[in-house]
Coordinates of C-alpha atoms and ligand atoms in Angstrom, one line a residue:
X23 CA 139.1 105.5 107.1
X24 CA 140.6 102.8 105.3
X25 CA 141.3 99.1 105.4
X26 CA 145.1 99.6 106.1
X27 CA 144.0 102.1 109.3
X28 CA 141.8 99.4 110.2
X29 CA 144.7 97.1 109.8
X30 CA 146.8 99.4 112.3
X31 CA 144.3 100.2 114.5
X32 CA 144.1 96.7 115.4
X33 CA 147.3 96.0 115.7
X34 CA 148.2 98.8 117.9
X35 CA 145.2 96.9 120.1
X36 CA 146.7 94.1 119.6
X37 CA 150.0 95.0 121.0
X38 CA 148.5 96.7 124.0
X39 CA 146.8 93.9 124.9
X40 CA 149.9 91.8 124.6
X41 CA 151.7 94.2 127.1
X42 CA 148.9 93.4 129.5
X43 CA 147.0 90.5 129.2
X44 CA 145.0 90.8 132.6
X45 CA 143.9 93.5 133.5
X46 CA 143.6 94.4 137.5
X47 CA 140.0 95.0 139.1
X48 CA 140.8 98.3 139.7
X49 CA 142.1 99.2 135.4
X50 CA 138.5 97.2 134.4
X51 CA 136.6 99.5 136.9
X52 CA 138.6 102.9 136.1
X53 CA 137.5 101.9 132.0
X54 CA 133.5 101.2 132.7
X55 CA 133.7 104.2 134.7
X56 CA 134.8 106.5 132.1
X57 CA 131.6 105.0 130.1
X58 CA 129.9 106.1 132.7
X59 CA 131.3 110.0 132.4
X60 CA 130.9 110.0 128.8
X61 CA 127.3 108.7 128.9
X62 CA 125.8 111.4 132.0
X63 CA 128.4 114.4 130.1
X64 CA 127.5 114.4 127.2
X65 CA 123.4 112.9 127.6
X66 CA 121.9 116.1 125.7
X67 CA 124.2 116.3 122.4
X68 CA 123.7 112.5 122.5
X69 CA 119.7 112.7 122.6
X70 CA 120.0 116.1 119.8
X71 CA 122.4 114.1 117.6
X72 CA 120.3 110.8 117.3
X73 CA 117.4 112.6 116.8
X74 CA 118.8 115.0 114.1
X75 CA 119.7 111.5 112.3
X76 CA 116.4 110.0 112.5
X77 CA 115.0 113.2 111.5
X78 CA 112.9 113.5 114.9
X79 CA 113.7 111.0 117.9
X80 CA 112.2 111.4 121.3
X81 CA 114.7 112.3 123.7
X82 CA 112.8 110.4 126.2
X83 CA 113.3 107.4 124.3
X84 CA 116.6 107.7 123.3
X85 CA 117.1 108.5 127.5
X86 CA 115.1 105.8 128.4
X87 CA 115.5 102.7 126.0
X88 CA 119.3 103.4 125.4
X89 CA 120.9 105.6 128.3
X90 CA 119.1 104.5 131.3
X91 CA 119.6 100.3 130.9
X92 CA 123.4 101.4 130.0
X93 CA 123.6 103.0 133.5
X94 CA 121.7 100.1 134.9
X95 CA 124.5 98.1 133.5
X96 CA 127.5 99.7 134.4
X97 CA 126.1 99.6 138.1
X98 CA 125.8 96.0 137.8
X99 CA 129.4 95.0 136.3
X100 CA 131.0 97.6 138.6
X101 CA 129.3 95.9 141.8
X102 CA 129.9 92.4 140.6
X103 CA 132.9 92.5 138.5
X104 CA 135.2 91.5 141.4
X105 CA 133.4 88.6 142.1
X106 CA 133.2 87.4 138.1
X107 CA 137.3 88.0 137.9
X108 CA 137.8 85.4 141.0
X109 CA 138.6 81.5 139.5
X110 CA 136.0 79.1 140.1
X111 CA 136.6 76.2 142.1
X112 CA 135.2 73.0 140.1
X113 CA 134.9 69.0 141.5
X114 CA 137.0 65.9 140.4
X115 CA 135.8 62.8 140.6
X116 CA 137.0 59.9 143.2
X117 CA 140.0 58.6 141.0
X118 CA 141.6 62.3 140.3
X119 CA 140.8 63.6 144.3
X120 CA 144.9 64.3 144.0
X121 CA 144.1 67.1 141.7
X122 CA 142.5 70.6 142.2
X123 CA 140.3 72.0 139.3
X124 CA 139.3 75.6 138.4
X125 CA 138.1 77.8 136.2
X126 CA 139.9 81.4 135.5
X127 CA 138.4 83.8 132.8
X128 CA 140.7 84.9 130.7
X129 CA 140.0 88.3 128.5
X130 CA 140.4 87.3 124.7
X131 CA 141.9 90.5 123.5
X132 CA 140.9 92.5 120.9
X133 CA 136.8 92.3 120.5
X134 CA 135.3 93.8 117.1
X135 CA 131.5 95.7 118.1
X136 CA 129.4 96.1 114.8
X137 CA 126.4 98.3 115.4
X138 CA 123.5 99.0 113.6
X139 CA 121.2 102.2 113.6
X140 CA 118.0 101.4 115.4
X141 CA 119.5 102.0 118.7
X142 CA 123.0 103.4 117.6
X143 CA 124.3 104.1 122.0
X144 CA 122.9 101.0 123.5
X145 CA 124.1 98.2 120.8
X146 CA 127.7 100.0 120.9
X147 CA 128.4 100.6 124.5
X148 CA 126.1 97.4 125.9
X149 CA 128.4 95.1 124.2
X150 CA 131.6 97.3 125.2
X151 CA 130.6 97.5 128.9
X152 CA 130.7 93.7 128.8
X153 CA 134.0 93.5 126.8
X154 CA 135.9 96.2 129.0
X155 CA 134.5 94.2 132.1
X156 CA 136.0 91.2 130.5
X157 CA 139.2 92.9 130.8
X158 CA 139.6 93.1 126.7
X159 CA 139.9 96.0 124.2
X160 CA 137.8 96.8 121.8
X161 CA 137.3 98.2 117.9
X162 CA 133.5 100.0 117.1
X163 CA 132.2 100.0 114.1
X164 CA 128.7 102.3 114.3
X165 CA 125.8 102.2 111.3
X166 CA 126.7 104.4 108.1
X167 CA 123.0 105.4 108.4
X168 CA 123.4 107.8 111.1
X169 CA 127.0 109.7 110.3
X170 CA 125.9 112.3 113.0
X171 CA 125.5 110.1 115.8
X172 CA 128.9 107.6 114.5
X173 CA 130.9 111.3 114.3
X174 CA 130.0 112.0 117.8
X175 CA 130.2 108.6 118.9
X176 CA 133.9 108.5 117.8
X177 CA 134.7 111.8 119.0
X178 CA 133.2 111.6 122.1
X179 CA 135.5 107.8 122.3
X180 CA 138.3 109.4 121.6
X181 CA 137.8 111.8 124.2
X182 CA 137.7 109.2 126.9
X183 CA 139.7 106.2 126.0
X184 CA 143.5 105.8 124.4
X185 CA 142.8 104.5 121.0
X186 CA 144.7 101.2 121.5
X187 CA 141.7 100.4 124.5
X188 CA 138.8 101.5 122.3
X189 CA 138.7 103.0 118.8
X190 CA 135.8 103.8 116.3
X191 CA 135.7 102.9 112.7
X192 CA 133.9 105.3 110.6
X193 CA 132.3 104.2 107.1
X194 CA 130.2 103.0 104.6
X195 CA 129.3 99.3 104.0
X196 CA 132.8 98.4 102.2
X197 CA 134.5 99.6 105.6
X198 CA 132.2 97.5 107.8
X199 CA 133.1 94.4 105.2
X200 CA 136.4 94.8 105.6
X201 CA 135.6 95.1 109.5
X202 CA 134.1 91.9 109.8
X203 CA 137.0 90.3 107.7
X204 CA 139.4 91.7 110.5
X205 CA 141.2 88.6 112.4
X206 CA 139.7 89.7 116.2
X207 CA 139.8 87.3 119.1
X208 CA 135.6 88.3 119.0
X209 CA 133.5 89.7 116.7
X210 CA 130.0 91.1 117.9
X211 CA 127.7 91.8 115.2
X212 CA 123.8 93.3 115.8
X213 CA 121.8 93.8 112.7
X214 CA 119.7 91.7 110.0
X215 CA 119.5 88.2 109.7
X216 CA 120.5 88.5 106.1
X217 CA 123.9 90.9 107.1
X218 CA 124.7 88.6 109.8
X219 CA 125.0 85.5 107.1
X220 CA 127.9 87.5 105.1
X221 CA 129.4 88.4 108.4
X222 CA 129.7 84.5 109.7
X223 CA 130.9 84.1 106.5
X224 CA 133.9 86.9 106.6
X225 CA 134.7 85.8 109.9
X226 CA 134.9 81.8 109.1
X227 CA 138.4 82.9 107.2
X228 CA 139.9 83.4 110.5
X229 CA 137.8 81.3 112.7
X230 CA 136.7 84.5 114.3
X231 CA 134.1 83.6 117.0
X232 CA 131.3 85.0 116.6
X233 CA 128.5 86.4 118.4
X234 CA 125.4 87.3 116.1
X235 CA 122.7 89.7 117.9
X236 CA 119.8 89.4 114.7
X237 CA 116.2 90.0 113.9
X238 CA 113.3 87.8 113.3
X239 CA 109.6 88.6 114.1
X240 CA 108.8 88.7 117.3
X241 CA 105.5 87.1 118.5
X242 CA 102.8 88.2 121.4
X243 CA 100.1 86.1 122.6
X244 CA 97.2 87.0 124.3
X245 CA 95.8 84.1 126.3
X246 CA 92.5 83.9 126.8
X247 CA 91.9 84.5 130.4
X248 CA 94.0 87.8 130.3
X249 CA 92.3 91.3 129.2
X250 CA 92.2 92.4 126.4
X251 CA 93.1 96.3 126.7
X252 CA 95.7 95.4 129.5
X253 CA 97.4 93.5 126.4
X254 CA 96.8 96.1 124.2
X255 CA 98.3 99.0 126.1
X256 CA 101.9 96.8 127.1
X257 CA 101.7 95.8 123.7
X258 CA 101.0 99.1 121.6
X259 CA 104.3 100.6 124.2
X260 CA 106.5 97.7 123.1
X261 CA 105.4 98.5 119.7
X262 CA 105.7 102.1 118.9
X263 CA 108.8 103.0 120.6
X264 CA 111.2 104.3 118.3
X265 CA 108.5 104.0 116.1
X266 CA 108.5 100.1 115.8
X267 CA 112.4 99.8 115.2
X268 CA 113.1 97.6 117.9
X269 CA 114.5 94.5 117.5
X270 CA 112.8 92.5 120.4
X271 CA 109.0 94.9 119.3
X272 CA 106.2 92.8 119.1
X273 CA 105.7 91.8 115.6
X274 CA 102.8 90.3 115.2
X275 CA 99.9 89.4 117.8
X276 CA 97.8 86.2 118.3
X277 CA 94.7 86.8 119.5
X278 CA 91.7 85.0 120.0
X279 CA 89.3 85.3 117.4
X280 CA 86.1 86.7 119.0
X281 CA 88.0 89.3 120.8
X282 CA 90.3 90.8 117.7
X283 CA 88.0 93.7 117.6
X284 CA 88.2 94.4 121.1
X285 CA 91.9 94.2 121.2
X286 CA 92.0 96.5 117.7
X287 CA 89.8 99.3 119.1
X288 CA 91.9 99.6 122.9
X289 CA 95.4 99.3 120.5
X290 CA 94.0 102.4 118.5
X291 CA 92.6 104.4 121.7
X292 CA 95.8 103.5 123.3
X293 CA 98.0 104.7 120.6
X294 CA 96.0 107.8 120.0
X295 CA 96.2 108.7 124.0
X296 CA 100.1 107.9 123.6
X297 CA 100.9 110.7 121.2
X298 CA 97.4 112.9 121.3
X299 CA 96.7 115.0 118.3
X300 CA 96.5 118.2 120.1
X301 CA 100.2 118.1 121.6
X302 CA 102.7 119.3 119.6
X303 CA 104.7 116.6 118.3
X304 CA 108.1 115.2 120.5
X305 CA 106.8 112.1 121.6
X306 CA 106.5 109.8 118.0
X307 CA 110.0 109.0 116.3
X308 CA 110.5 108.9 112.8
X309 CA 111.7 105.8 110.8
X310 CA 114.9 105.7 109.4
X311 CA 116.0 105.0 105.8
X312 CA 114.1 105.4 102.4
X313 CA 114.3 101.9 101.6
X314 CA 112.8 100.7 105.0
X315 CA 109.9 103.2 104.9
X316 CA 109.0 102.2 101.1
X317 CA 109.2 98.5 102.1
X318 CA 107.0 99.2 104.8
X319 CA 104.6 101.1 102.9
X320 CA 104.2 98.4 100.0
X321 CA 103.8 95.6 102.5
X322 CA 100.4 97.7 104.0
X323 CA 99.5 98.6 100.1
X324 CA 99.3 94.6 99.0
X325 CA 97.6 93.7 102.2
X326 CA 94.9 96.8 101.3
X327 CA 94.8 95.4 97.9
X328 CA 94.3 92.1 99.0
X329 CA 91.1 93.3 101.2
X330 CA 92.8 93.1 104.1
X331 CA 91.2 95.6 107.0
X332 CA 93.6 97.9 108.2
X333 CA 93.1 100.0 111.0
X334 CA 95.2 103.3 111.2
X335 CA 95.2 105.6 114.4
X336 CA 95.2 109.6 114.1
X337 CA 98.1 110.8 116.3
X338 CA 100.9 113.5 116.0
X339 CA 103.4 113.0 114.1
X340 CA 106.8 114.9 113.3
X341 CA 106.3 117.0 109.9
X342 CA 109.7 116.8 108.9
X343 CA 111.1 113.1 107.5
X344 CA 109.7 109.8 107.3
X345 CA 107.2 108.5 109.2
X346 CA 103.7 106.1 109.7
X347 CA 101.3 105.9 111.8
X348 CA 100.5 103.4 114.2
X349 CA 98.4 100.6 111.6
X350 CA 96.8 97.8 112.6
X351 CA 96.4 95.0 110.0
X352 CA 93.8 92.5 110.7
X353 CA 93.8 89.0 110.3
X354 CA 96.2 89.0 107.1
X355 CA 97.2 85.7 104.7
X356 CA 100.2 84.2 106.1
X357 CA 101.8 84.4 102.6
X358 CA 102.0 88.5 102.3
X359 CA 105.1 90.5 103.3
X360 CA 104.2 91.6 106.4
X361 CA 103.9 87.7 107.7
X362 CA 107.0 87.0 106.2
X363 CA 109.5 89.3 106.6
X364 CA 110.4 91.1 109.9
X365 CA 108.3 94.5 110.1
X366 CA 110.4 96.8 112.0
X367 CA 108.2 99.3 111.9
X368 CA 104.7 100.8 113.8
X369 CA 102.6 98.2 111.4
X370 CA 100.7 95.7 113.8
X371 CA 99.9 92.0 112.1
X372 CA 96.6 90.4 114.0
X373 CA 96.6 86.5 114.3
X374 CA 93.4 85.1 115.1
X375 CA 93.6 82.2 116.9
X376 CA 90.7 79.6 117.7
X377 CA 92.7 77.1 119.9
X378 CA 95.6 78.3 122.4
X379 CA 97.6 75.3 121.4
X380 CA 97.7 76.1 117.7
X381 CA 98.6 79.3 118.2
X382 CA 101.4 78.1 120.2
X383 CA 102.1 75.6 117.5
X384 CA 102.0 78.8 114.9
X385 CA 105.0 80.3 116.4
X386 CA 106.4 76.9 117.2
X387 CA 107.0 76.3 113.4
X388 CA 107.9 79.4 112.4
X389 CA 111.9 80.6 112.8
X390 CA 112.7 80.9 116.3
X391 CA 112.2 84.4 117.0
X392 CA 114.3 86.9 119.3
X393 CA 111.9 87.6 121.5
X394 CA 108.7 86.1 123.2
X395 CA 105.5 88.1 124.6
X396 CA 103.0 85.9 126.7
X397 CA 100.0 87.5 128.4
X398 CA 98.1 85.3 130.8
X399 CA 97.5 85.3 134.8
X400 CA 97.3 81.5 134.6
X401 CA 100.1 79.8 135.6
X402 CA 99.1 76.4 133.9
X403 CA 98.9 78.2 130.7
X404 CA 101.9 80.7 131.7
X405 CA 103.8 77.0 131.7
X406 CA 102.4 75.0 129.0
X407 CA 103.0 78.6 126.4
X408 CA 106.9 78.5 128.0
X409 CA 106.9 74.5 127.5
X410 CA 105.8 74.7 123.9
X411 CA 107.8 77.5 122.1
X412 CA 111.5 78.4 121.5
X413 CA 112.6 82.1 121.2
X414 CA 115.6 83.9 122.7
X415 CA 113.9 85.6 125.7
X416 CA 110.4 86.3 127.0
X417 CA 108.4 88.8 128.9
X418 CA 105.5 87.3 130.5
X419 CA 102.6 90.0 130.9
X420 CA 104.2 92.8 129.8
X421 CA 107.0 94.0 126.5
X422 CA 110.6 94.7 126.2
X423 CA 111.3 94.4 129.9
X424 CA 113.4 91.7 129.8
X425 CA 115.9 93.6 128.1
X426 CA 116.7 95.7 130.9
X427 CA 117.0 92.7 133.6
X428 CA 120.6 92.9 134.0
X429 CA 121.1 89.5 135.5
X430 CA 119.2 88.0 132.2
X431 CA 121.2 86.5 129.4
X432 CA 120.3 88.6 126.3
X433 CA 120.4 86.8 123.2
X434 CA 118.7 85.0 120.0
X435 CA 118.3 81.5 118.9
X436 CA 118.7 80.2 115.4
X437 CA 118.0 83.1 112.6
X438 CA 117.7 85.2 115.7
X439 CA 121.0 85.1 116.5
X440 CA 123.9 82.7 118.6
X441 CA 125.4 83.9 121.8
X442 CA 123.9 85.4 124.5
X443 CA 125.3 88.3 126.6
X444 CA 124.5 91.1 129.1
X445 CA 125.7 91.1 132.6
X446 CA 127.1 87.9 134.0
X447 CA 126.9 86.1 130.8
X448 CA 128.2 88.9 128.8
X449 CA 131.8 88.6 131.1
X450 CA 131.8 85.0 130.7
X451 CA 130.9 85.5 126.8
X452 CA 134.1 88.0 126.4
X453 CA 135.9 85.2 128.5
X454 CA 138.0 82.5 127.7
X455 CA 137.2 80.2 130.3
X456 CA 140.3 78.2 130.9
X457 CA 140.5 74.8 132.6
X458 CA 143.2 74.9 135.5
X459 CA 144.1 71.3 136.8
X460 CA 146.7 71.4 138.9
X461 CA 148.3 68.0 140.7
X462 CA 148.6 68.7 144.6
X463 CA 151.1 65.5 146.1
X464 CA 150.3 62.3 144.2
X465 CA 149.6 62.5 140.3
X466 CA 147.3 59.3 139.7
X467 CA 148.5 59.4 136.2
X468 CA 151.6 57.9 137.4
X469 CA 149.6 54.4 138.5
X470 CA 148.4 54.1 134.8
X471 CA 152.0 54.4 133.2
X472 CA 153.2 51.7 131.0
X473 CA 154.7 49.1 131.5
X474 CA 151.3 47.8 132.5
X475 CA 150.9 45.7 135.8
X476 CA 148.4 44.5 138.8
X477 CA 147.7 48.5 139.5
X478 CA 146.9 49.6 135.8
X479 CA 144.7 46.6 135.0
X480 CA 142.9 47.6 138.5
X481 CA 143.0 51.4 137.9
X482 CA 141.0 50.4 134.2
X483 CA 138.7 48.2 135.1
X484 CA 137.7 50.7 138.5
X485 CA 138.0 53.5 135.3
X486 CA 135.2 52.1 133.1
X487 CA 132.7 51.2 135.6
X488 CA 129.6 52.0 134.9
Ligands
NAD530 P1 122.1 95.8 109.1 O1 122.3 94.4 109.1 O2 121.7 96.4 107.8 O3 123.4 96.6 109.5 C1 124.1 96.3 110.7 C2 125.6 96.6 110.6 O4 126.1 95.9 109.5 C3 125.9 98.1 110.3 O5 126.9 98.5 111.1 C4 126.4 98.1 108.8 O6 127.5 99.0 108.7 C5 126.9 96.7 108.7 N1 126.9 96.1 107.3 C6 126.1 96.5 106.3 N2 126.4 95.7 105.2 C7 127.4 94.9 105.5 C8 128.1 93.9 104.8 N3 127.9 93.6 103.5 N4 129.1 93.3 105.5 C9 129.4 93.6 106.8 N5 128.7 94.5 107.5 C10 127.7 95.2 106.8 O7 121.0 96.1 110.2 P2 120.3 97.5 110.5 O8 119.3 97.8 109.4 O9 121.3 98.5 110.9 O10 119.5 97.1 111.8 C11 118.2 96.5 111.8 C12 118.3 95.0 112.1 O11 119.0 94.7 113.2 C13 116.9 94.4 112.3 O12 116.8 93.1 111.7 C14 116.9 94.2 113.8 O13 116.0 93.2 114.3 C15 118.3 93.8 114.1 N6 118.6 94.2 115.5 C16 118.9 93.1 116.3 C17 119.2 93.5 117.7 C18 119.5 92.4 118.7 O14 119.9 92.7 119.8 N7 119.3 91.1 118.4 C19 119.2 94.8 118.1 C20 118.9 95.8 117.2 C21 118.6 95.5 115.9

């Protein structure tokens, strides 16, 4: 691949599109389908290929966290897609009653997917599902860090769609550069914080619009009135999938002092009873990438040698590659890597907290993370912890799930990303939504035209009431 075929790629795109700016219901339908196919023919190589790149993936998860919620979302845009396509009526007020107003979504045209590695299926074909419902084409480009999975990815593309309705860019990091500096109609980008910032910046040459799908770390908070190992087991599942290289996985927990103990000692029997020693190992992935897995390790090494108590649980774990076990780390200074940075990884931070209100207020100055976990059964408190924090989404007594709530926005706020998408809001994101006003008999413009009499002094003065 080079920058001149990604040059012609998208302008062969381009000039499909151009041939057929609006797609029919029934051409939208016939494209999510063939996701569809490619997803439940080809599940196995998919799960074997992913997990050959990590160096050992469960195929449960890879099944669960990335090809079950696609399904779930194809079934949703197929039974609602013909009701998104129809215009929107919208009101007018008294003076303009002559008029009709409504909305019709438009599909852009040629949308750029960047993809990163943690969850290589779902952050490609999520965003396409919405882009193809949207009536658009679209250009993948999948993570360097997993050339298996981005070979078969591409192949399995080309198998299924014409390349000028979806194509795959294979590379390294110059190719995805010179991807994000490509003039699309959209650009969708899911990664790092830090990538995200050169993207916006490659994309501000052509005013691509831009939807940024980041990181940040992820807060729970156990209220007091909720227990303990209830918490504990949601929160250890949320947290060791994929081995802790989920974007929305709790980061960090706040827990109330007196009961950090409790809530270390049911995390570590819960983990332990997750992936028991005595099984052979398929259940616990591997992490991905040298550099991650030495950060990782050197943020637990200065915590040790800072006296921090870690807590480390004995499971099984995949002999081949890289990997760590589940580690707690308890009560660490808020100036140490692990509190700063975004962990992405099985390494558990414990807040203590002495006042529910400052630990709300702990989150509340922090950067506005992606995702939100709040564990109480009282609603006053349920309210006052939704009241008093920002994040992209939550999940209120339980993790992940509101990922997989296709009639949920799915999105970031501030470092943790802008733009939402996912069902409903994913159409209307790969929209344009265009303004129709359209004069029925009388155009009440015509009363305000110069020269100005009786009736346009009237029509201003009724115009700037208050
Ligand atoms: P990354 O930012 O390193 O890479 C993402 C993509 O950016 C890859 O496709 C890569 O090819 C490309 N890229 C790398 N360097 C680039 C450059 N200089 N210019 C343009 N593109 C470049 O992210 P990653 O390590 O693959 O993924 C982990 C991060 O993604 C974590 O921070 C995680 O929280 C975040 N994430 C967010 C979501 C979400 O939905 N918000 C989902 C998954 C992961």
């Amino acid at each position: 691949m080079t920058i001149d075929t990604l040059q012609t790629m998208l302008k062969r795109q381009r000039e499909a599109f151009d041939d057929d700016i609006y797609p029919s219901f029934a051409i939208r339908r016939d494209r999510l389908d063939r996701i569809g196919r490619l997803l439940k023919e080809n599940q196995t190589a998919l799960c074997e290929v992913v997990s050959r790149d990590f160096g050992h993936r469960s195929h449960h998860e890879t099944t669960q966290l990335e090809i079950a919620p696609l399904m779930g979302a194809l079934r949703h845009a197929r039974s609602h897609l013909r009701r998104w396509m129809k215009p929107e009526r919208r009101g007018r007020s008294i003076e303009f009653l002559q008029l009709s107003n409504w909305v019709q979504y438009q599909p852009l045209g040629v949308v750029g997917i960047m993809v990163p590695w943690n969850y290589p299926l779902l952050l490609a074909l999520g965003p396409l599902i919405d882009i193809l419902a949207a009536g658009n084409r679209a250009m993948i480009k999948p993570s360097e860090l997993l050339p298996e999975s981005s070979a078969l990815i591409a192949r399995l593309i080309g198998d299924y769609f014409k390349p000028e309705e979806v194509a795959v860019a294979e590379g390294g990091v110059e190719i995805a550069a010179a991807f994000s500096a490509l003039p699309f109609d959209h650009l969708i980008f899911t990664g790092s914080t830090a990538v995200g910032r050169k993207v916006m910046a490659s994309a501000a040459a052509h005013l691509t619009p831009l939807t940024l799908e980041l990181g940040g770390k992820s807060p729970a908070i156990v209220a007091p009135d909720y227990p303990v190992g209830e918490a504990a087991r949601d929160i250890a599942f949320g947290k060791l999938m994929n081995a802790g290289q989920t974007c929305i996985a709790p980061d960090y927990v706040l827990v109330e002092r007196g009961k950090l103990e409790a809530f270390a000692a049911a995390f570590i029997a819960q983990a332990e009873a997750f992936y028991p020693r005595q099984a052979a190992q398929k259940h616990y992935s591997n992490l991905v990438g040298e550099r991650a897995y030495r950060r990782l390790l050197s943020g637990v090494e200065e915590c040790r040698a800072r006296g921090v108590k870690l807590v480390t649980a004995d499971i099984a774990m995949s002999a081949k590659g890289l990997n760590i076990a589940p580690t707690l780390v308890v009560d660490p200074p808020a100036d140490c890597l692990l509190m700063e940075e975004e962990i992405f990884g099985p390494v558990l931070p414990l807040v203590p907290y002495d006042d529910f209100d400052a630990a709300l207020k702990f989150i509340r100055v922090r950067p506005r993370p992606l995702a939100l976990y709040i564990f109480t059964h009282n609603g006053v408190t349920e309210r006052k912890a939704l009241l008093n924090t920002v994040s992209g989404n939550v999940t209120v007594n339980g993790t992940l799930l509101h990922i997989a709530q296709n009639d949920l926005p799915f999105g970031g706020i501030g470092p943790s990303g802008i733009g939402a998408y996912h069902g409903h809001e994913g159409f209307k994101r790969f929209s344009h939504a265009r303004g129709i006003a359209k004069v029925r008999i009388l155009n009440p413009a015509r009363l305000a035209m110069p020269p100005y009499g009786r009736v346009a002094e009237f029509l201003a003065r009724f115009m700037i009431r208050g």
